[in-house]
Short mmCIF file of C-alpha atoms and ligand atoms in Angstrom, two decimals:
data_model
loop_
_atom_site.label_atom_id
_atom_site.label_comp_id
_atom_site.label_asym_id
_atom_site.label_seq_id
_atom_site.Cartn_x
_atom_site.Cartn_y
_atom_site.Cartn_z
CA MET A 251 79.50 126.81 95.10
CA ILE A 252 80.19 128.03 98.55
CA VAL A 253 82.36 125.38 100.75
CA LYS A 254 81.60 125.04 104.35
CA PRO A 255 82.91 122.77 106.84
CA ARG A 256 81.38 119.17 107.31
CA ILE A 257 82.52 117.47 110.47
CA ARG A 258 82.13 114.36 111.99
CA GLY A 259 84.42 113.76 115.10
CA PHE A 260 87.60 114.49 114.23
CA ILE A 261 87.09 114.25 110.46
CA CYS A 262 86.45 117.11 108.24
CA THR A 263 85.00 115.87 104.89
CA THR A 264 85.35 119.43 103.16
CA SER A 265 88.24 122.01 102.75
CA HIS A 266 88.52 125.22 101.55
CA PRO A 267 90.46 126.31 98.97
CA LEU A 268 91.34 129.84 99.66
CA GLY A 269 91.52 129.05 102.94
CA CYS A 270 94.20 126.31 102.31
CA ALA A 271 95.96 128.82 100.02
CA SER A 272 96.05 131.55 102.91
CA ASN A 273 97.41 129.09 105.13
CA VAL A 274 100.57 127.80 103.04
CA ARG A 275 101.01 131.67 102.44
CA GLU A 276 101.08 132.96 105.97
CA GLN A 277 103.54 130.19 106.72
CA ALA A 278 105.81 130.98 103.85
CA ASP A 279 105.53 134.46 104.96
CA LEU A 280 106.52 133.93 108.64
CA THR A 281 109.13 132.16 107.46
CA ARG A 282 110.77 134.88 105.10
CA ALA A 283 110.29 137.28 107.82
CA LEU A 284 112.80 135.11 110.01
CA GLY A 285 115.57 135.78 107.48
CA SER A 286 117.22 133.48 104.99
CA ALA A 287 119.42 130.98 105.79
CA ALA A 288 121.90 128.61 104.19
CA GLY A 289 122.78 124.72 103.92
CA CYS A 290 120.07 123.63 102.01
CA LYS A 291 119.49 123.64 98.29
CA SER A 292 117.70 120.94 97.29
CA ALA A 293 115.30 118.65 99.19
CA LEU A 294 112.80 115.71 98.92
CA VAL A 295 109.92 115.82 101.49
CA VAL A 296 107.89 112.58 101.82
CA GLY A 297 104.42 113.38 103.32
CA CYS A 298 104.63 117.00 102.02
CA SER A 299 100.74 118.29 102.30
CA GLY A 300 100.19 118.66 105.86
CA GLY A 301 101.34 119.04 109.42
CA TYR A 302 104.84 118.77 109.70
CA GLY A 303 105.91 117.77 106.41
CA LEU A 304 104.27 121.13 104.72
CA ALA A 305 105.90 122.94 107.43
CA SER A 306 109.47 121.21 106.54
CA ARG A 307 108.76 122.15 103.00
CA ILE A 308 108.06 125.69 103.25
CA VAL A 309 111.06 126.09 105.45
CA ALA A 310 113.31 124.63 103.10
CA GLY A 311 111.94 126.32 100.32
CA PHE A 312 111.09 129.92 101.51
CA GLY A 313 113.82 129.84 104.42
CA TYR A 314 116.78 128.03 102.70
CA ARG A 315 115.65 128.94 99.25
CA ALA A 316 115.81 124.82 98.35
CA ASN A 317 114.29 123.51 95.39
CA THR A 318 111.73 121.07 96.67
CA VAL A 319 110.16 117.35 95.49
CA GLY A 320 106.97 116.63 97.45
CA VAL A 321 105.42 113.37 97.72
CA SER A 322 101.80 112.98 99.56
CA PHE A 323 98.74 110.91 99.20
CA GLU A 324 95.70 113.76 98.25
CA LYS A 325 92.34 114.04 96.61
CA SER A 326 91.66 116.32 94.23
CA PRO A 327 88.50 117.93 93.27
CA GLU A 328 85.62 116.09 91.71
CA ASN A 329 82.69 118.08 90.39
CA ASP A 330 81.67 119.91 93.25
CA LYS A 331 83.53 118.18 95.81
CA PRO A 332 86.51 119.84 97.18
CA ALA A 333 89.76 118.38 96.98
CA SER A 334 91.14 117.36 100.34
CA ALA A 335 93.00 119.86 102.58
CA GLY A 336 96.33 118.61 101.59
CA TRP A 337 95.75 118.64 97.80
CA TYR A 338 95.21 122.57 98.08
CA ASN A 339 98.21 123.28 100.37
CA ASN A 340 100.26 121.36 97.77
CA ALA A 341 98.95 123.47 94.97
CA ALA A 342 99.70 126.61 96.52
CA PHE A 343 102.79 125.91 97.83
CA ASP A 344 103.76 125.16 94.04
CA HIS A 345 102.15 128.22 93.13
CA LEU A 346 103.84 130.78 95.66
CA ALA A 347 107.49 128.63 94.91
CA GLU A 348 106.86 129.72 91.20
CA GLU A 349 106.48 132.99 92.37
CA ALA A 350 109.34 132.92 94.35
CA GLY A 351 111.46 131.44 91.49
CA LEU A 352 111.92 127.99 93.02
CA ARG A 353 111.59 125.25 91.23
CA SER A 354 109.04 122.68 92.92
CA VAL A 355 107.19 119.66 91.74
CA THR A 356 104.34 117.41 93.96
CA PHE A 357 103.81 113.79 93.05
CA ASP A 358 100.38 112.64 94.33
CA GLY A 359 100.43 108.78 94.87
CA ASP A 360 101.26 106.04 97.31
CA ALA A 361 104.83 106.98 99.02
CA PHE A 362 105.32 103.10 99.79
CA SER A 363 104.85 101.86 96.20
CA HIS A 364 107.57 101.05 93.86
CA GLU A 365 106.20 103.47 91.05
CA ILE A 366 105.95 106.69 92.83
CA LYS A 367 109.93 106.16 94.23
CA GLU A 368 110.62 105.33 90.14
CA GLN A 369 108.74 108.43 89.06
CA VAL A 370 110.20 110.78 91.90
CA ILE A 371 113.78 109.44 91.38
CA ASP A 372 113.74 110.37 87.53
CA GLU A 373 112.32 113.59 88.23
CA LEU A 374 115.11 113.96 90.78
CA LYS A 375 117.62 112.82 88.37
CA THR A 376 116.69 115.19 85.44
CA ASN A 377 116.14 118.38 87.70
CA TYR A 378 116.72 118.10 91.32
CA ALA A 379 120.15 116.17 91.66
CA PRO A 380 121.59 116.08 93.98
CA ILE A 381 119.29 116.29 96.59
CA ASP A 382 120.68 117.41 100.27
CA LEU A 383 117.94 116.95 102.75
CA LEU A 384 115.23 114.27 102.32
CA VAL A 385 112.40 114.75 105.52
CA TYR A 386 110.50 111.65 105.76
CA SER A 387 107.18 112.74 107.40
CA LEU A 388 104.61 110.21 106.66
CA ALA A 389 101.51 109.44 108.97
CA PRO A 390 99.78 106.93 107.09
CA PRO A 391 96.72 104.71 108.29
CA ILE A 392 97.39 101.87 105.98
CA ARG A 393 100.23 100.51 103.84
CA VAL A 394 100.24 98.06 100.68
CA HIS A 395 103.52 96.41 100.63
CA PRO A 396 105.24 97.12 97.53
CA ASP A 397 106.67 93.58 97.07
CA SER A 398 104.11 91.06 98.86
CA GLY A 399 101.11 93.48 98.02
CA GLU A 400 100.09 92.52 101.55
CA ARG A 401 97.58 95.23 103.22
CA TYR A 402 98.64 96.31 106.94
CA ARG A 403 96.68 98.87 108.97
CA SER A 404 98.45 100.73 111.82
CA VAL A 405 96.17 100.89 114.99
CA ILE A 406 96.53 102.56 118.09
CA LYS A 407 95.94 100.56 120.49
CA PRO A 408 98.09 100.11 124.18
CA LEU A 409 100.10 97.00 125.08
CA GLY A 410 99.57 94.35 127.56
CA GLU A 411 96.47 95.49 129.11
CA ALA A 412 93.46 97.12 128.39
CA TYR A 413 93.50 101.33 129.02
CA GLU A 414 90.83 103.15 130.29
CA ALA A 415 90.70 107.10 130.37
CA SER A 416 88.82 110.37 129.31
CA THR A 417 89.57 112.47 126.09
CA LEU A 418 88.08 115.60 124.76
CA THR A 419 85.08 115.32 122.58
CA LEU A 420 84.70 118.22 120.55
CA ASP A 421 82.09 120.59 118.89
CA VAL A 422 84.33 122.11 116.72
CA LEU A 423 82.23 124.23 115.33
CA LYS A 424 80.80 125.78 118.81
CA GLY A 425 84.34 125.54 119.74
CA THR A 426 83.18 123.60 122.94
CA GLY A 427 84.20 120.31 124.15
CA ARG A 428 83.25 117.49 126.78
CA LEU A 429 84.87 114.78 128.78
CA THR A 430 83.79 111.30 127.35
CA PRO A 431 85.27 107.97 128.49
CA VAL A 432 87.61 105.98 125.96
CA SER A 433 88.37 102.32 126.52
CA LEU A 434 90.88 100.63 124.70
CA GLU A 435 91.69 96.77 124.70
CA PRO A 436 95.22 95.77 124.26
CA ALA A 437 97.08 95.04 120.88
CA THR A 438 97.36 91.67 119.39
CA GLU A 439 100.92 90.66 118.22
CA GLU A 440 99.59 90.83 114.84
CA GLU A 441 98.52 94.61 115.09
CA THR A 442 101.68 95.44 116.61
CA ALA A 443 103.58 94.02 113.66
CA SER A 444 101.13 96.06 111.51
CA THR A 445 101.87 99.39 112.87
CA ILE A 446 105.24 98.75 112.66
CA ALA A 447 105.27 97.73 108.94
CA VAL A 448 103.07 100.89 108.73
CA MET A 449 104.46 103.71 110.90
CA GLY A 450 107.94 101.99 111.24
CA GLY A 451 111.22 102.55 109.59
CA ASP A 452 111.05 100.12 106.46
CA ASP A 453 110.01 102.69 104.09
CA TRP A 454 112.51 105.56 105.22
CA ARG A 455 115.35 103.04 104.68
CA ARG A 456 113.52 102.54 101.11
CA TRP A 457 113.71 105.69 100.06
CA ILE A 458 117.09 106.42 101.47
CA ASP A 459 118.48 102.70 100.06
CA ARG A 460 116.96 103.77 96.39
CA CYS A 461 117.51 107.01 96.09
CA ALA A 462 121.38 106.55 97.11
CA GLY A 463 121.43 103.71 94.75
CA GLU A 464 120.33 105.86 92.16
CA GLY A 465 123.24 108.60 92.76
CA VAL A 466 120.53 111.22 93.56
CA LEU A 467 121.57 112.07 97.38
CA SER A 468 124.93 114.13 98.21
CA ASP A 469 127.58 112.66 99.57
CA ASP A 470 127.21 114.54 102.39
CA PHE A 471 122.88 114.33 102.75
CA LYS A 472 121.01 114.84 105.84
CA THR A 473 117.81 112.64 106.41
CA ILE A 474 115.29 113.35 109.05
CA ALA A 475 111.84 111.29 110.58
CA PHE A 476 109.79 112.59 113.01
CA THR A 477 108.92 110.93 116.74
CA TYR A 478 107.02 111.64 119.49
CA LEU A 479 107.37 110.94 122.87
CA GLY A 480 105.19 112.23 125.42
CA ASN A 481 104.90 111.82 129.10
CA GLU A 482 103.29 109.35 131.58
CA LEU A 483 99.90 110.69 130.43
CA THR A 484 100.13 110.14 127.16
CA TYR A 485 102.66 106.61 127.50
CA PRO A 486 99.85 103.72 127.61
CA ILE A 487 98.38 105.04 124.33
CA TYR A 488 101.54 106.40 122.46
CA ARG A 489 105.05 105.42 123.43
CA GLY A 490 104.20 102.41 125.28
CA GLY A 491 101.75 101.36 123.06
CA THR A 492 101.41 100.20 119.32
CA LEU A 493 102.82 103.95 117.75
CA GLY A 494 105.94 103.50 120.41
CA GLN A 495 106.88 100.19 119.02
CA ALA A 496 106.60 101.62 115.08
CA LYS A 497 108.71 104.56 116.43
CA GLU A 498 111.22 102.46 118.04
CA ASP A 499 111.62 100.71 114.89
CA LEU A 500 112.54 104.52 113.54
CA ASP A 501 114.73 104.79 115.89
CA ARG A 502 116.55 101.59 114.95
CA THR A 503 116.68 102.43 111.27
CA CYS A 504 118.15 105.76 111.90
CA ILE A 505 120.93 104.16 113.54
CA GLU A 506 121.09 101.60 110.61
CA LEU A 507 121.03 104.54 108.46
CA ASN A 508 124.25 106.00 109.73
CA LYS A 509 126.25 103.07 109.85
CA ARG A 510 125.40 102.59 106.07
CA TYR A 511 126.01 106.18 104.55
CA GLY A 512 127.60 108.13 107.56
CA GLY A 513 130.90 107.21 106.11
CA LYS A 514 131.08 110.03 103.37
CA GLY A 515 129.48 112.55 106.31
CA ALA A 516 125.82 112.11 105.43
CA GLU A 517 123.26 111.94 108.36
CA ALA A 518 120.19 110.58 109.55
CA LEU A 519 118.48 111.86 112.62
CA VAL A 520 115.04 111.03 114.15
CA ALA A 521 113.61 114.56 115.67
CA VAL A 522 111.46 114.23 118.83
CA LEU A 523 108.96 116.98 117.91
CA LYS A 524 106.08 119.11 120.08
CA ALA A 525 102.54 117.75 120.24
CA VAL A 526 100.40 119.61 117.50
CA VAL A 527 97.07 119.65 116.09
CA THR A 528 97.28 117.42 112.72
CA GLN A 529 94.99 115.30 110.98
CA ALA A 530 97.33 112.52 112.31
CA SER A 531 97.44 113.37 115.80
CA THR A 532 93.87 114.07 116.36
CA ALA A 533 93.19 110.34 115.21
CA ILE A 534 94.96 109.24 118.48
CA PRO A 535 92.31 108.64 121.53
CA VAL A 536 93.54 110.77 124.77
CA VAL A 537 95.49 112.77 122.98
CA PRO A 538 93.26 115.85 122.68
CA LEU A 539 92.62 116.25 126.27
CA TYR A 540 96.11 116.12 126.99
CA PHE A 541 97.06 118.52 123.81
CA SER A 542 94.66 121.09 124.78
CA ILE A 543 95.77 121.22 128.89
CA LEU A 544 99.19 121.17 127.39
CA PHE A 545 98.66 124.27 124.70
CA LYS A 546 96.62 126.50 127.40
CA VAL A 547 99.72 126.29 129.81
CA MET A 548 102.52 126.45 126.97
CA LYS A 549 100.50 129.40 125.71
CA ALA A 550 100.43 130.91 129.64
CA ALA A 551 104.12 130.49 129.66
CA GLY A 552 104.61 131.92 126.14
CA THR A 553 106.38 128.82 124.67
CA HIS A 554 103.76 127.36 122.54
CA GLU A 555 104.70 126.65 118.86
CA ASP A 556 102.57 125.77 115.70
CA CYS A 557 103.78 123.30 113.24
CA ILE A 558 105.85 126.36 111.39
CA ALA A 559 107.47 128.04 114.33
CA HIS A 560 108.28 124.74 115.68
CA ILE A 561 109.83 123.56 112.10
CA ASN A 562 111.66 126.91 111.75
CA ARG A 563 113.37 126.09 115.05
CA LEU A 564 114.15 122.84 114.22
CA PHE A 565 115.96 123.84 111.11
CA ARG A 566 117.64 126.80 112.05
CA GLU A 567 118.78 126.08 115.55
CA GLN A 568 119.36 122.06 115.21
CA LEU A 569 119.62 120.85 111.59
CA TYR A 570 121.39 123.60 110.07
CA GLY A 571 122.31 126.02 112.71
CA GLU A 572 125.57 126.51 114.70
CA SER A 573 124.30 125.70 118.50
CA PRO A 574 125.20 122.26 119.90
CA ARG A 575 122.71 119.40 119.13
CA ARG A 576 120.34 118.58 121.85
CA ILE A 577 120.45 115.03 121.57
CA ASP A 578 119.51 112.39 123.85
CA GLU A 579 120.91 109.04 125.04
CA GLN A 580 119.37 107.59 121.80
CA GLY A 581 120.88 109.86 119.75
CA ARG A 582 117.70 111.80 119.19
CA VAL A 583 117.22 115.38 118.53
CA ARG A 584 115.11 116.80 121.19
CA MET A 585 112.96 119.63 119.91
CA ASP A 586 109.95 118.74 122.61
CA ASN A 587 112.44 120.72 125.39
CA TYR A 588 109.70 123.16 125.69
CA GLU A 589 107.04 120.90 125.86
CA MET A 590 108.80 118.61 128.23
CA ALA A 591 110.15 121.28 130.64
CA ASP A 592 109.49 120.60 134.43
CA THR A 593 107.41 123.37 135.44
CA ILE A 594 105.02 122.88 132.25
CA GLN A 595 104.74 119.32 132.63
CA ALA A 596 104.13 119.51 136.64
CA GLU A 597 100.79 122.12 135.70
CA VAL A 598 99.97 119.66 133.15
CA ARG A 599 99.76 116.92 135.30
CA ARG A 600 97.66 119.13 138.29
CA ARG A 601 95.09 120.02 135.81
CA TRP A 602 94.93 116.26 134.23
CA GLN A 603 94.00 115.38 138.06
CA ALA A 604 91.82 118.41 138.55
CA ILE A 605 89.74 118.39 135.39
CA ASN A 606 85.90 117.99 135.24
CA GLU A 607 83.04 119.14 133.20
CA GLU A 608 83.24 122.07 134.82
CA ASN A 609 86.34 123.64 134.79
CA LEU A 610 87.14 122.25 131.25
CA GLY A 611 87.04 125.53 129.46
CA GLU A 612 89.43 126.97 132.19
CA LEU A 613 92.07 124.34 132.68
CA ALA A 614 92.22 123.37 129.10
CA ASP A 615 92.65 125.22 125.64
CA VAL A 616 89.30 123.67 123.86
CA GLN A 617 88.52 126.38 121.60
CA GLY A 618 92.10 127.11 120.39
CA PHE A 619 92.20 123.04 119.94
CA ALA A 620 88.78 123.73 117.82
CA GLU A 621 90.44 126.70 116.12
CA ASP A 622 93.68 124.46 115.07
CA PHE A 623 91.16 121.83 113.94
CA LEU A 624 89.17 123.79 111.74
CA ARG A 625 92.42 125.82 110.20
CA ILE A 626 94.02 122.53 108.86
CA PHE A 627 90.89 122.51 106.32
CA GLY A 628 91.35 125.89 105.90
CA PHE A 629 88.43 127.42 107.72
CA GLY A 630 88.05 129.86 110.38
CA ARG A 631 90.09 132.39 108.83
CA ASP A 632 89.70 136.12 109.33
CA ASP A 633 91.00 136.99 105.39
CA VAL A 634 88.58 134.55 103.46
CA ASP A 635 84.68 135.12 102.90
CA TYR A 636 83.22 131.58 103.12
CA ASP A 637 79.95 132.73 101.65
CA ALA A 638 81.53 133.94 98.31
CA GLU A 639 80.87 131.58 95.74
CA LEU A 640 84.02 129.84 94.15
CA SER A 641 83.73 129.14 90.47
CA ASP A 642 86.46 126.43 89.98
CA LEU A 643 87.13 124.15 92.49
CA ALA A 644 90.39 123.46 91.16
CA SER A 645 92.13 126.76 90.09
CA VAL A 646 90.88 129.36 92.71
CA VAL A 647 94.18 128.13 94.55
CA ARG A 648 96.53 129.85 92.07
CA SER A 649 94.45 133.44 91.92
P1 LIG B 869 99.87 114.78 108.56
O1 LIG B 869 98.40 113.93 108.86
O2 LIG B 869 99.16 116.83 108.96
O3 LIG B 869 100.36 114.53 107.54
C1 LIG B 869 100.65 113.28 107.10
C2 LIG B 869 101.22 113.48 105.47
O4 LIG B 869 101.72 111.96 105.23
C3 LIG B 869 100.22 114.10 104.72
O5 LIG B 869 100.94 114.70 103.60
C4 LIG B 869 99.72 112.69 103.58
O6 LIG B 869 99.25 113.15 102.76
C5 LIG B 869 100.89 111.67 103.80
N1 LIG B 869 100.81 110.36 103.58
C6 LIG B 869 99.82 109.44 104.38
N2 LIG B 869 99.99 108.43 103.94
C7 LIG B 869 100.32 108.40 102.49
C8 LIG B 869 100.96 107.88 101.75
N3 LIG B 869 100.65 106.52 101.61
N4 LIG B 869 101.55 108.08 100.58
C9 LIG B 869 102.33 109.02 100.25
N5 LIG B 869 101.91 110.13 101.19
C10 LIG B 869 101.18 109.90 102.49
O7 LIG B 869 100.67 114.47 109.96
P2 LIG B 869 102.13 114.78 110.63
O8 LIG B 869 101.34 114.90 112.30
O9 LIG B 869 102.47 116.12 110.44
O10 LIG B 869 102.79 114.05 111.19
C11 LIG B 869 104.02 113.73 110.64
C12 LIG B 869 104.99 113.03 111.20
O11 LIG B 869 105.33 113.73 112.32
C13 LIG B 869 104.35 111.48 111.95
O12 LIG B 869 105.40 110.89 111.76
C14 LIG B 869 104.07 111.82 113.15
O13 LIG B 869 104.44 110.49 114.10
C15 LIG B 869 105.14 113.01 113.56
N6 LIG B 869 104.96 113.77 114.80
C16 LIG B 869 103.76 114.30 115.10
C17 LIG B 869 103.52 115.07 115.85
C18 LIG B 869 102.15 115.78 116.41
O14 LIG B 869 101.65 116.05 117.32
N7 LIG B 869 101.41 116.03 114.95
C19 LIG B 869 104.20 115.04 117.40
C20 LIG B 869 105.38 114.71 116.72
C21 LIG B 869 105.82 113.98 115.96
#
């Protein structure tokens, strides 16, 4: 069959196996080209199939030659329906790891559940322990609580008062966009609590406690989770909204984990990462407009990074590197230093005020945003023949 992008808003319901495989190979090659480094031998990546989690697994594997275990929630192919992009990414990663003589295994299932934790820990005990790095990179829309069975949904809303702004609505296939108004009602207390249950630190703590309790972590293990801060333009919808509350909970969890496990040399970190186009980030209203202005400004300044460049810098400079840690007053590792540079932010602010339908393409990187979005699903690559028939949607990734 032939797979074409099927897109509705910021959702693409198809993905291309060969395009996803090429994306993964390209990231692995870029990482190898930066040279091999030491410090990480065995890693668990929770949320391994896309965005920052996938990049972390690739850097651990192909930059540090670590054996890796991955966990993610993806859809396998069914008859003539392609799998989700993350499923193809995982298959491609495991294939490349095998080719490179690295051990790797991927678990597909709900990371919040007791069952997946149990399965992963059994595997770690048998083949990977002790692990010295646990990357926690989940971006889930819902969580079924493993003890109570209660279902929590993450909502992206401001707190206190309604928020009105403009956002970017894309025609991805044409690479064009237009400005559209968004209006969001403030979250209720229940919605905020629910978002914290999904995106906060509780499950990160559970992974660490269980792994430590079962003795699969090295004494001096590192664990890292990711956050975003942004600026005053994204404040109402991100840092000052429900997501910001969940991320504050992640910060508190980090402090707690350090108290609990820091004694023997273990270290928990929260890294503030830069804005990149991923399935999770495109679901946040307003963000596409800010991101596309930011990308244009950062590309012009030569400081723009994609997931793999950013995570390579995180590992090589801050996580295992010799350079002093760039830590803020909350103890977070600041990887958003290029994004938050005064000159970049001043120019983004200027463009944000000036932007309108006529100058949208000039002030914002609408086309770059659309290309990044298509890439997530394996489309828009020059090295893939998108008109070619695919014989078997499950096995082509390995060819
Ligand atoms: P993503 O959508 O690319 O990846 C999310 C991952 O979570 C996928 O592997 C998915 O399979 C997995 N997942 C979701 N629900 C799951 C479940 N129940 N069980 C197992 N796996 C599940 O997202 P991303 O943008 O890379 O986000 C990862 C982290 O980075 C998040 O904490 C996010 O807040 C943070 N972050 C993202 C950005 C950005 O701009 N994208 C910036 C800073 C920080």
